[in-house]
């Protein structure tokens, strides 16, 4: 009986996880922008003027990323070290530009909170990346 309950819970969990992954993939660019805008609105208590400005910024940023993806979509070879460095520099410049635009839209208190939230997100992403990297190394060590 315990095994049956455990199997049922496991399968429900897997179905829920798979559904969550599908939901993430189904969102259009506009839906993702709207979701991000709603999140920023609640986190930073944006007024209607700020919501419009941030929404425009998110749309502009998404359009830039779509253009970049389309440009690099058919690439047959990996970028050279110089090309990768140039791409990294472009991304840094875009990030700085976007941060400056957000700074112009938000109050100083809101921008401080926004920056702190961005740092938290980056830390989570780095933690996941490092965890995946160490998991791969650990897996490779056992295969040798």
Coordinates of N, CA and C in Angstrom, one line a residue:
X1 N 0.8 -1.2 0.0 CA 0.0 0.0 0.0 C 0.9 1.3 0.0
X2 N 1.9 1.2 0.8 CA 2.8 2.4 0.9 C 3.5 2.6 -0.5
X3 N 3.9 1.5 -1.1 CA 4.5 1.7 -2.4 C 3.5 2.3 -3.5
X4 N 2.3 1.9 -3.4 CA 1.3 2.4 -4.3 C 1.1 3.9 -4.1
X5 N 1.0 4.4 -2.8 CA 0.9 5.8 -2.5 C 2.1 6.6 -2.9
X6 N 3.3 6.0 -2.7 CA 4.5 6.6 -3.1 C 4.6 6.8 -4.6
X7 N 4.2 5.7 -5.3 CA 4.2 5.8 -6.8 C 3.2 6.8 -7.3
X8 N 2.1 6.9 -6.7 CA 1.1 7.9 -7.1 C 1.6 9.3 -6.8
X9 N 2.2 9.5 -5.7 CA 2.7 10.9 -5.4 C 3.9 11.2 -6.3
X10 N 4.7 10.3 -6.6 CA 5.8 10.5 -7.5 C 5.3 10.8 -8.9
X11 N 4.4 10.1 -9.4 CA 3.9 10.4 -10.7 C 3.1 11.7 -10.8
X12 N 2.4 12.1 -9.7 CA 1.7 13.4 -9.7 C 2.8 14.5 -9.7
X13 N 3.9 14.3 -8.9 CA 4.9 15.3 -8.9 C 5.6 15.5 -10.3
X14 N 5.8 14.4 -11.0 CA 6.4 14.4 -12.3 C 5.5 15.1 -13.3
X15 N 4.2 14.8 -13.2 CA 3.3 15.4 -14.1 C 3.2 16.9 -13.8
X16 N 3.2 17.3 -12.6 CA 3.2 18.7 -12.2 C 4.5 19.4 -12.7
X17 N 5.6 18.8 -12.6 CA 6.9 19.4 -13.1 C 6.8 19.5 -14.6
X18 N 6.4 18.5 -15.3 CA 6.3 18.5 -16.7 C 5.4 19.6 -17.2
X19 N 4.2 19.7 -16.5 CA 3.3 20.8 -16.8 C 3.9 22.2 -16.6
X20 N 4.6 22.3 -15.5 CA 5.3 23.6 -15.3 C 6.3 24.0 -16.4
X21 N 7.0 23.0 -16.8 CA 8.0 23.2 -17.9 C 7.3 23.6 -19.2
X22 N 6.2 22.9 -19.5 CA 5.4 23.2 -20.7 C 4.9 24.6 -20.6
X23 N 4.4 25.0 -19.4 CA 3.8 26.4 -19.3 C 4.9 27.4 -19.6
X24 N 6.1 27.2 -19.1 CA 7.2 28.1 -19.3 C 7.5 28.3 -20.8
X25 N 7.4 27.1 -21.5 CA 7.7 27.1 -23.0 C 6.6 27.7 -23.8
X26 N 5.4 27.7 -23.3 CA 4.3 28.1 -24.1 C 4.1 29.6 -24.1
X27 N 4.7 30.4 -23.2 CA 4.6 31.8 -23.1 C 5.2 32.5 -24.3
X28 N 4.4 33.4 -24.9 CA 4.9 34.2 -26.0 C 5.8 35.3 -25.4
X29 N 6.5 36.0 -26.3 CA 7.3 37.1 -25.8 C 6.5 38.1 -25.1
X30 N 5.3 38.4 -25.7 CA 4.4 39.4 -25.1 C 3.9 38.9 -23.7
X31 N 3.6 37.7 -23.6 CA 3.2 37.1 -22.3 C 4.3 37.2 -21.3
X32 N 5.5 36.8 -21.7 CA 6.6 36.9 -20.7 C 6.8 38.4 -20.3
X33 N 6.8 39.3 -21.2 CA 6.9 40.7 -20.9 C 5.8 41.1 -19.9
X34 N 4.6 40.7 -20.1 CA 3.5 41.1 -19.3 C 3.7 40.5 -17.9
X35 N 4.1 39.2 -17.8 CA 4.4 38.6 -16.6 C 5.5 39.3 -15.8
X36 N 6.6 39.7 -16.5 CA 7.7 40.4 -15.9 C 7.2 41.8 -15.4
X37 N 6.4 42.4 -16.2 CA 5.8 43.8 -15.8 C 5.0 43.6 -14.5
X38 N 4.1 42.6 -14.5 CA 3.3 42.4 -13.3 C 4.2 42.1 -12.1
X39 N 5.2 41.4 -12.2 CA 6.1 41.1 -11.1 C 6.8 42.3 -10.6
X40 N 7.3 43.1 -11.6 CA 8.0 44.4 -11.2 C 7.0 45.3 -10.6
X41 N 5.8 45.4 -11.1 CA 4.8 46.3 -10.5 C 4.5 45.9 -9.1
X42 N 4.4 44.7 -8.8 CA 4.1 44.3 -7.4 C 5.3 44.4 -6.5
X43 N 6.5 44.1 -7.0 CA 7.7 44.2 -6.2 C 8.1 45.7 -5.9
X44 N 7.9 46.5 -6.9 CA 8.4 47.9 -6.8 C 7.3 48.9 -6.6
X45 N 6.0 48.4 -6.6 CA 4.9 49.3 -6.4 C 4.9 50.4 -7.5
X46 N 5.0 50.0 -8.8 CA 5.0 51.0 -9.9 C 3.7 51.7 -10.1
X47 N 3.8 53.0 -10.4 CA 2.5 53.7 -10.7 C 2.2 53.5 -12.2
X48 N 1.1 54.0 -12.7 CA 0.7 53.7 -14.1 C 1.6 54.2 -15.1
X49 N 2.2 55.4 -14.9 CA 3.2 56.0 -15.8 C 4.4 55.1 -15.9
X50 N 4.9 54.7 -14.7 CA 6.1 53.8 -14.6 C 5.8 52.5 -15.3
X51 N 4.6 51.9 -15.1 CA 4.2 50.7 -15.7 C 4.3 50.8 -17.3
X52 N 3.8 51.9 -17.8 CA 3.9 52.1 -19.3 C 5.3 52.1 -19.7
X53 N 6.2 52.9 -19.0 CA 7.6 53.1 -19.4 C 8.3 51.8 -19.3
X54 N 8.1 51.0 -18.2 CA 8.8 49.8 -18.0 C 8.3 48.8 -19.0
X55 N 7.0 48.8 -19.3 CA 6.5 47.9 -20.3 C 7.1 48.1 -21.7
X56 N 7.3 49.4 -22.1 CA 7.9 49.8 -23.3 C 9.4 49.3 -23.3
X57 N 10.1 49.5 -22.2 CA 11.5 49.0 -22.1 C 11.6 47.5 -22.2
X58 N 10.7 46.8 -21.6 CA 10.7 45.3 -21.7 C 10.5 44.9 -23.2
X59 N 9.5 45.5 -23.8 CA 9.2 45.2 -25.2 C 10.4 45.5 -26.1
X60 N 11.0 46.6 -25.9 CA 12.2 47.0 -26.7 C 13.4 46.0 -26.5
X61 N 13.6 45.6 -25.2 CA 14.6 44.7 -24.9 C 14.4 43.3 -25.5
X62 N 13.1 42.9 -25.5 CA 12.7 41.6 -26.1 C 12.9 41.6 -27.6
X63 N 12.6 42.8 -28.2 CA 12.8 42.9 -29.7 C 14.3 42.8 -30.0
X64 N 15.1 43.4 -29.2 CA 16.5 43.4 -29.5 C 17.0 41.9 -29.4
X65 N 16.6 41.2 -28.3 CA 17.0 39.8 -28.1 C 16.5 38.9 -29.3
X66 N 15.3 39.1 -29.7 CA 14.8 38.4 -30.8 C 15.6 38.6 -32.1
X67 N 15.9 39.9 -32.3 CA 16.8 40.2 -33.5 C 18.1 39.5 -33.4
X68 N 18.7 39.5 -32.2 CA 20.0 38.9 -32.0 C 19.9 37.4 -32.2
X69 N 18.9 36.8 -31.7 CA 18.7 35.3 -31.9 C 18.6 35.0 -33.4
X70 N 17.8 35.8 -34.1 CA 17.6 35.5 -35.5 C 18.9 35.7 -36.3
X71 N 19.7 36.6 -35.9 CA 20.9 36.9 -36.6 C 21.9 35.7 -36.4
X72 N 21.9 35.1 -35.2 CA 22.8 34.0 -34.9 C 22.2 32.7 -35.0
X73 N 21.0 32.6 -35.4 CA 20.3 31.3 -35.4 C 20.9 30.3 -36.4
X74 N 21.3 30.8 -37.6 CA 21.8 29.9 -38.6 C 23.3 29.7 -38.6
X75 N 23.9 30.1 -37.5 CA 25.4 30.0 -37.4 C 25.8 28.5 -37.5
X76 N 26.7 28.2 -38.3 CA 27.2 26.8 -38.5 C 28.4 26.5 -37.6
X77 N 29.1 27.5 -37.1 CA 30.3 27.2 -36.3 C 30.2 28.0 -35.0
X78 N 30.9 27.5 -34.0 CA 31.0 28.2 -32.7 C 31.7 29.5 -32.9
X79 N 31.3 30.5 -32.2 CA 32.0 31.8 -32.3 C 33.5 31.7 -31.8
X80 N 34.4 32.4 -32.4 CA 35.8 32.4 -32.0 C 35.8 33.1 -30.6
X81 N 37.0 33.1 -30.0 CA 37.2 33.7 -28.7 C 36.9 35.2 -28.8
X82 N 37.4 35.8 -29.9 CA 37.2 37.2 -30.1 C 35.8 37.6 -30.3
X83 N 35.1 36.7 -31.0 CA 33.6 37.0 -31.2 C 32.9 36.8 -29.9
X84 N 33.2 35.8 -29.1 CA 32.6 35.6 -27.8 C 32.8 36.8 -26.9
X85 N 34.1 37.3 -26.9 CA 34.4 38.5 -26.1 C 33.6 39.7 -26.6
X86 N 33.5 39.9 -27.9 CA 32.7 41.0 -28.4 C 31.2 40.9 -28.0
X87 N 30.7 39.6 -28.1 CA 29.3 39.4 -27.6 C 29.1 39.7 -26.2
X88 N 30.1 39.3 -25.4 CA 30.0 39.6 -23.9 C 30.0 41.1 -23.7
X89 N 30.9 41.8 -24.4 CA 30.9 43.2 -24.3 C 29.6 43.9 -24.7
X90 N 29.0 43.4 -25.8 CA 27.7 43.9 -26.2 C 26.7 43.7 -25.1
X91 N 26.7 42.5 -24.5 CA 25.7 42.2 -23.5 C 25.9 43.1 -22.3
X92 N 27.1 43.4 -21.9 CA 27.4 44.3 -20.8 C 26.9 45.7 -21.1
X93 N 27.1 46.1 -22.3 CA 26.7 47.5 -22.7 C 25.2 47.5 -22.7
X94 N 24.5 46.5 -23.2 CA 23.0 46.5 -23.2 C 22.5 46.5 -21.7
X95 N 23.1 45.7 -20.9 CA 22.7 45.6 -19.5 C 22.9 47.0 -18.8
X96 N 24.0 47.7 -19.1 CA 24.3 49.0 -18.5 C 23.2 50.0 -19.0
X97 N 23.0 49.9 -20.3 CA 22.0 50.8 -20.9 C 20.6 50.6 -20.3
X98 N 20.2 49.3 -20.2 CA 18.9 49.0 -19.6 C 18.8 49.5 -18.2
X99 N 19.9 49.3 -17.4 CA 19.9 49.7 -16.0 C 19.8 51.2 -15.9
X100 N 20.5 51.9 -16.8 CA 20.4 53.4 -16.8 C 18.9 53.9 -17.2
X101 N 18.3 53.2 -18.1 CA 16.9 53.5 -18.4 C 16.0 53.2 -17.3
X102 N 16.2 52.1 -16.6 CA 15.4 51.8 -15.4 C 15.6 52.8 -14.3
X103 N 16.8 53.2 -14.2 CA 17.2 54.2 -13.1 C 16.4 55.5 -13.4
X104 N 16.3 55.9 -14.7 CA 15.6 57.1 -15.1 C 14.1 57.0 -14.8
X105 N 13.5 55.8 -14.9 CA 12.1 55.5 -14.7 C 11.7 55.4 -13.3
X106 N 12.5 54.8 -12.5 CA 12.2 54.5 -11.1 C 12.7 55.5 -10.1
X107 N 12.1 55.6 -9.0 CA 12.6 56.4 -7.9 C 13.9 55.8 -7.3
X108 N 14.7 56.5 -6.6 CA 15.9 56.0 -6.1 C 15.6 54.8 -5.2
X109 N 14.6 54.8 -4.4 CA 14.2 53.7 -3.5 C 13.8 52.5 -4.3
X110 N 13.0 52.7 -5.4 CA 12.6 51.6 -6.2 C 13.8 51.0 -7.0
X111 N 14.7 51.9 -7.4 CA 15.9 51.4 -8.2 C 16.8 50.6 -7.2
X112 N 16.9 51.0 -6.0 CA 17.8 50.2 -5.0 C 17.2 48.8 -4.9
X113 N 15.9 48.8 -4.7 CA 15.2 47.5 -4.5 C 15.3 46.6 -5.8
X114 N 15.2 47.3 -7.0 CA 15.3 46.6 -8.3 C 16.7 46.0 -8.4
X115 N 17.7 46.8 -8.1 CA 19.1 46.3 -8.2 C 19.3 45.1 -7.3
X116 N 18.8 45.2 -6.1 CA 19.0 44.1 -5.1 C 18.3 42.9 -5.6
X117 N 17.1 43.0 -6.2 CA 16.4 41.8 -6.8 C 17.2 41.3 -7.9
X118 N 17.8 42.1 -8.8 CA 18.6 41.6 -9.9 C 19.8 40.8 -9.4
X119 N 20.4 41.3 -8.3 CA 21.6 40.6 -7.8 C 21.2 39.3 -7.2
X120 N 20.0 39.2 -6.6 CA 19.5 37.9 -6.1 C 19.3 37.0 -7.2
X121 N 18.7 37.4 -8.3 CA 18.4 36.6 -9.4 C 19.7 36.1 -10.0
X122 N 20.7 36.9 -10.2 CA 22.0 36.5 -10.7 C 22.7 35.5 -9.8
X123 N 22.6 35.7 -8.5 CA 23.2 34.8 -7.6 C 22.5 33.4 -7.7
X124 N 21.2 33.4 -7.8 CA 20.5 32.1 -8.0 C 20.9 31.4 -9.2
X125 N 21.0 32.2 -10.3 CA 21.4 31.6 -11.6 C 22.8 31.1 -11.5
X126 N 23.7 31.8 -10.9 CA 25.1 31.3 -10.7 C 25.2 30.1 -9.8
X127 N 24.3 30.1 -8.8 CA 24.3 28.9 -7.9 C 23.8 27.7 -8.7
X128 N 22.8 27.8 -9.5 CA 22.3 26.7 -10.3 C 23.4 26.3 -11.3
X129 N 24.0 27.2 -11.9 CA 25.1 26.9 -12.9 C 26.2 26.2 -12.2
X130 N 26.6 26.6 -11.1 CA 27.7 26.0 -10.3 C 27.3 24.6 -9.9
X131 N 26.1 24.5 -9.4 CA 25.6 23.2 -9.0 C 25.6 22.2 -10.1
X132 N 25.1 22.6 -11.3 CA 25.1 21.7 -12.5 C 26.5 21.4 -12.9
X133 N 27.4 22.3 -12.8 CA 28.8 22.1 -13.2 C 29.4 21.0 -12.2
X134 N 29.2 21.2 -10.9 CA 29.8 20.2 -10.0 C 29.1 18.9 -10.1
X135 N 27.8 18.9 -10.4 CA 27.1 17.6 -10.6 C 27.7 16.8 -11.8
X136 N 28.0 17.5 -12.9 CA 28.6 16.9 -14.0 C 30.0 16.4 -13.7
X137 N 30.8 17.2 -13.0 CA 32.1 16.7 -12.6 C 32.0 15.5 -11.7
X138 N 31.1 15.5 -10.8 CA 30.9 14.4 -9.9 C 30.4 13.1 -10.7
X139 N 29.6 13.3 -11.6 CA 29.1 12.2 -12.5 C 30.2 11.7 -13.3
X140 N 31.1 12.6 -13.9 CA 32.2 12.1 -14.7 C 33.2 11.4 -13.9
X141 N 33.4 11.8 -12.6 CA 34.4 11.1 -11.7 C 34.0 9.7 -11.5
X142 N 32.7 9.5 -11.4 CA 32.2 8.1 -11.1 C 32.3 7.2 -12.4
X143 N 32.3 7.9 -13.5 CA 32.3 7.1 -14.8 C 33.7 6.7 -15.1
X144 N 34.8 7.2 -14.5 CA 36.1 6.9 -14.8 C 36.6 5.6 -14.2

